[in-house]
Coordinates of C-alpha atoms in Angstrom, one line a residue:
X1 CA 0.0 0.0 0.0
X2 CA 1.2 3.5 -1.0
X3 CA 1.4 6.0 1.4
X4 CA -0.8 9.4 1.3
X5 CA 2.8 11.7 0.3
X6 CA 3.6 9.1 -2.4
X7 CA 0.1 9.4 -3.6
X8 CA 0.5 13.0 -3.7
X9 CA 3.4 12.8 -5.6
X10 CA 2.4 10.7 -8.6
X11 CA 1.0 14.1 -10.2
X12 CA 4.3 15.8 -10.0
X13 CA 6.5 12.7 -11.4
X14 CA 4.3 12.3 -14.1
X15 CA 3.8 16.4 -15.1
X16 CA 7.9 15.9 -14.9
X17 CA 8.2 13.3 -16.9
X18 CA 6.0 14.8 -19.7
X19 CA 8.0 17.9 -19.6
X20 CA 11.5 15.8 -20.0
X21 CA 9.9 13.5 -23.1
X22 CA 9.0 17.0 -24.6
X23 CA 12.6 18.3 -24.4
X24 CA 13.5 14.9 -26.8
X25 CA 11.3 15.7 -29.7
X26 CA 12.6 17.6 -32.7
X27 CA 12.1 21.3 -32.1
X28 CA 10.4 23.0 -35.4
X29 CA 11.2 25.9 -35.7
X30 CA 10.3 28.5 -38.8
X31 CA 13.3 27.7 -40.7
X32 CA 12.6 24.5 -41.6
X33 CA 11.8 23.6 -45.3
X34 CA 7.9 23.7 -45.5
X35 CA 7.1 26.5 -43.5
X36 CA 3.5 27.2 -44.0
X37 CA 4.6 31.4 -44.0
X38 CA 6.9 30.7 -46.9
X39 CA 4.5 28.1 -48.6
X40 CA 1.6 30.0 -48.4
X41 CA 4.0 33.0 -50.5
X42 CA 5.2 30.5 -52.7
X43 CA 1.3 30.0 -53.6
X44 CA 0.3 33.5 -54.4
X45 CA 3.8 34.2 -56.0
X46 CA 2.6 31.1 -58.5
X47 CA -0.7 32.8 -59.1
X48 CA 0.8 35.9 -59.5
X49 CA 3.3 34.2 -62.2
X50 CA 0.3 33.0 -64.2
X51 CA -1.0 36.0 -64.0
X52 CA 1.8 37.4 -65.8
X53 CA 2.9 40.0 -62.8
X54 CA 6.0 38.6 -62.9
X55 CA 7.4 41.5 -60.3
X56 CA 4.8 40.8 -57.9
X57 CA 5.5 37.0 -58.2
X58 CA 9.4 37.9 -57.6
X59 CA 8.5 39.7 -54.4
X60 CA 6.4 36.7 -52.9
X61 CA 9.3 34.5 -53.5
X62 CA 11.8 36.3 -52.0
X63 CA 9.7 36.9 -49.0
X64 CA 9.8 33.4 -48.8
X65 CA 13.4 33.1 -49.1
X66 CA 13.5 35.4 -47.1
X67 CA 12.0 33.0 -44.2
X68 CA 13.5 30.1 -45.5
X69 CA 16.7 30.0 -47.9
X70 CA 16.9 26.4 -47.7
X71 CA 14.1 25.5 -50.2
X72 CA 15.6 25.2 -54.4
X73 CA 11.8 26.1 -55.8
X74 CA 11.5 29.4 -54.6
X75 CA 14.9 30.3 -56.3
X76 CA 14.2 28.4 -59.0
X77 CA 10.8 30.1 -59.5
X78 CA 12.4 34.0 -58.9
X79 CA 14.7 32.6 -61.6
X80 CA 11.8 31.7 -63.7
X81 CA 10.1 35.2 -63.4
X82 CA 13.4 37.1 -63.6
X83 CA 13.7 35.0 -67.3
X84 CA 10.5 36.2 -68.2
X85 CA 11.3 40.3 -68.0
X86 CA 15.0 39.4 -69.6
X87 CA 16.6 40.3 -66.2
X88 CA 19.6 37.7 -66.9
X89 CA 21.7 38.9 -63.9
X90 CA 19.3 38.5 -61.4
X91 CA 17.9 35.3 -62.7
X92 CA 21.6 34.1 -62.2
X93 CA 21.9 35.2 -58.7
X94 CA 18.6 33.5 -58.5
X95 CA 19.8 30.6 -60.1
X96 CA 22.7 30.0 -58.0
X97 CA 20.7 30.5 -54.9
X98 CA 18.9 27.3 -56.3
X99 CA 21.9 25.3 -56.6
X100 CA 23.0 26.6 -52.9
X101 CA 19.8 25.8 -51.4
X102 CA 20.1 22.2 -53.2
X103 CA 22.5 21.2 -54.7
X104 CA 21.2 18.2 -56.6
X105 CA 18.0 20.5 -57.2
X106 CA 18.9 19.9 -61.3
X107 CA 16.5 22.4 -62.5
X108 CA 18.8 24.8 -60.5
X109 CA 21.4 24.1 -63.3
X110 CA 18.9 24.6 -66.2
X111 CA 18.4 27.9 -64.8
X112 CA 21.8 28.9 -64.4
X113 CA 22.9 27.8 -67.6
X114 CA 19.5 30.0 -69.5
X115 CA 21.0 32.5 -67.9
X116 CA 24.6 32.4 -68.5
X117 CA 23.7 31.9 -72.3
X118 CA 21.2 35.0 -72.4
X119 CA 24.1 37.2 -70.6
X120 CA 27.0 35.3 -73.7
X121 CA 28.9 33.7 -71.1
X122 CA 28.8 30.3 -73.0
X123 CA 31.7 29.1 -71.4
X124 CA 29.8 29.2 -68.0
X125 CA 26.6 27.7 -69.7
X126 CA 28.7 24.7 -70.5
X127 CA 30.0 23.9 -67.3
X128 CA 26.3 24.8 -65.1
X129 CA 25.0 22.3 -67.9
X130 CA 27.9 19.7 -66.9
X131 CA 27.5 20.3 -63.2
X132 CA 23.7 20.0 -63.5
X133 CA 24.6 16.6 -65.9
X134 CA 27.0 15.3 -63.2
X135 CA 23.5 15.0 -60.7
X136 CA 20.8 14.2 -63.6
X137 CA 23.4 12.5 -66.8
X138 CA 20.4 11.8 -68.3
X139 CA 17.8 15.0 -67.8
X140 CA 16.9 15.8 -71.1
X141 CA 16.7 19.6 -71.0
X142 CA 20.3 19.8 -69.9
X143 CA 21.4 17.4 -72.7
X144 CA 19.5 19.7 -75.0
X145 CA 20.8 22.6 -74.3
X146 CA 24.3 21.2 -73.6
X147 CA 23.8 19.7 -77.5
X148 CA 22.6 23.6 -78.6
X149 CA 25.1 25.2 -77.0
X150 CA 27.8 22.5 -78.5
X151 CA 26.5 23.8 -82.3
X152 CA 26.5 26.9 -81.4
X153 CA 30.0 27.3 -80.4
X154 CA 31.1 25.6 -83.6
X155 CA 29.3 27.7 -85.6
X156 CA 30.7 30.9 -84.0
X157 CA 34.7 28.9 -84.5
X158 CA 33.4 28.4 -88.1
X159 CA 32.5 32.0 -88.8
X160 CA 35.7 33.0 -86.9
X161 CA 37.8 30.9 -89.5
X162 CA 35.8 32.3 -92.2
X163 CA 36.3 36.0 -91.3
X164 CA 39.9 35.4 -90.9
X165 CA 40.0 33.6 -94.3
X166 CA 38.8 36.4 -95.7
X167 CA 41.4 38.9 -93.8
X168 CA 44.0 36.3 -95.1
X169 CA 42.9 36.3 -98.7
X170 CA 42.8 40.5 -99.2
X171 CA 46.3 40.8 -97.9
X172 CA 47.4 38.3 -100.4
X173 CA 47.7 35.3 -97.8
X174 CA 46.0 32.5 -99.7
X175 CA 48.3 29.8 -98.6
X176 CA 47.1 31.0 -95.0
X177 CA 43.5 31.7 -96.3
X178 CA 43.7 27.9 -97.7
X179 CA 44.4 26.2 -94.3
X180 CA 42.2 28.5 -92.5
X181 CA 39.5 26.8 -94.7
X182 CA 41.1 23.7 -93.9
X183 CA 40.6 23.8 -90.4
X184 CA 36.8 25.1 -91.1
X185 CA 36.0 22.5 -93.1
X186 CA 37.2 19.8 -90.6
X187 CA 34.6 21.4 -88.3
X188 CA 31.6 21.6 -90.3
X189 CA 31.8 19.9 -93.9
X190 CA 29.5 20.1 -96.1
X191 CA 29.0 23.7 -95.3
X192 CA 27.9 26.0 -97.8
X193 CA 29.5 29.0 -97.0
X194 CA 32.9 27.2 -96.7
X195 CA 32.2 25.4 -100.1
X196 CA 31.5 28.9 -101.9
X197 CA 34.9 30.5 -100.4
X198 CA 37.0 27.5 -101.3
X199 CA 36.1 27.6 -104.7
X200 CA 37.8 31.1 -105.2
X201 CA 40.4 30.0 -102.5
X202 CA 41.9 26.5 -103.7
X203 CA 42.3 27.1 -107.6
X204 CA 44.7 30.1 -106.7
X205 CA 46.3 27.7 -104.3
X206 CA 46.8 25.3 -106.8
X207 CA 48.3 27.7 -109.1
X208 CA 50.6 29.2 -106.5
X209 CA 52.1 25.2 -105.2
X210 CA 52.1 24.7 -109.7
X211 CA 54.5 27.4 -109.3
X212 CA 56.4 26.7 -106.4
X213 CA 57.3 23.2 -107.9
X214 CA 57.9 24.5 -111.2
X215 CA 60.6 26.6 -109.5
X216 CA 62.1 24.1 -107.1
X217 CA 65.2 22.1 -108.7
X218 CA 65.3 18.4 -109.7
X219 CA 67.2 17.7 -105.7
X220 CA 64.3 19.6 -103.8
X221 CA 61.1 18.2 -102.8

């Protein structure tokens, strides 16, 4: 039989053991990813962006980065709205605000990479697309674009060549101007442009190496 003080005192060691098992659970606080504050902004920001007031949508995200930075889709959607009024810088600092929140958030890459195109850094493009392919090798938007960007670039070496083929050729150069084309043809052959200036480069060519073996003595080579 208990006592009447250890009676008493079941009240207290059960109030004190309740208080102890709440000091054990996880504390939530309003940081954590999924806070109903920053989701409930994240909602009218996405009704704002269908709306097409993409400023207003950019404010309701970042007031929800604002409570938490730890969540990619905000970024990614400031990103998204920043694309939409051609702010390129901002949706890179978006962007990358993505890929800090998450890192293997691949749509974060996407974004950077849009963005790094729209401002001509295609170096950067590249590598954001083979960052974001490193996570995701087989996301097909970044293999896209990666592919784009890849046909792109040689187009831009081609037209290089082609310019300087043409600098080459009016400062009398055509054994130059002939190995520039060379080199451009290796790159894209078949291509129309290179076709069309090798047909007034290479028969001058082929008159000028006539010549040079013409000249050289029976020993030379």
């Amino acid at each position: 039989f208990f006592s009447s003080n250890s009676t008493a005192a079941c009240p207290a060691i059960h109030n004190h053991r309740r208080r102890l098992h709440s000091l054990l659970l996880p504390t939530h606080t309003s940081t954590m990813p999924g806070n109903s504050r920053a989701e409930a902004l994240k909602a009218e920001g996405n009704k704002f962006f269908k709306g097409g007031d993409y400023n207003a949508a950019i404010q309701k995200y970042t007031a929800a980065t604002d409570i938490d930075p730890n969540v990619p889709a905000y970024w990614s959607n400031m990103a998204a709205c920043y694309e939409k009024i051609s702010q390129f810088d901002k949706m890179e600092e978006a962007s990358r605000g993505c890929i800090k929140a998450d890192k293997n958030f691949v749509k974060g890459y996407f974004r950077l990479a849009t963005a790094l195109k729209n401002l001509n850094d295609l170096e950067g493009c590249i590598k954001a697309l083979e960052s974001g392919l490193a996570v995701d090798s087989a996301n097909p938007d970044l293999k896209r674009m990666k592919k784009e960007l890849t046909e792109l670039q040689r187009g831009e070496t081609v037209a290089a060549y082609l310019r300087k083929c043409d600098e080459q050729a009016s400062n009398g150069d055509i054994a130059g101007a002939y190995k520039t084309l060379e080199l451009a043809s290796r790159l894209d052959a078949g291509n129309p442009d290179i076709d069309r200036m090798m047909s007034k480069i290479k028969p001058k060519y082929d008159r000028m190496e006539a010549q040079r073996r013409a000249a050289l003595s029976p020993d030379e080579v």
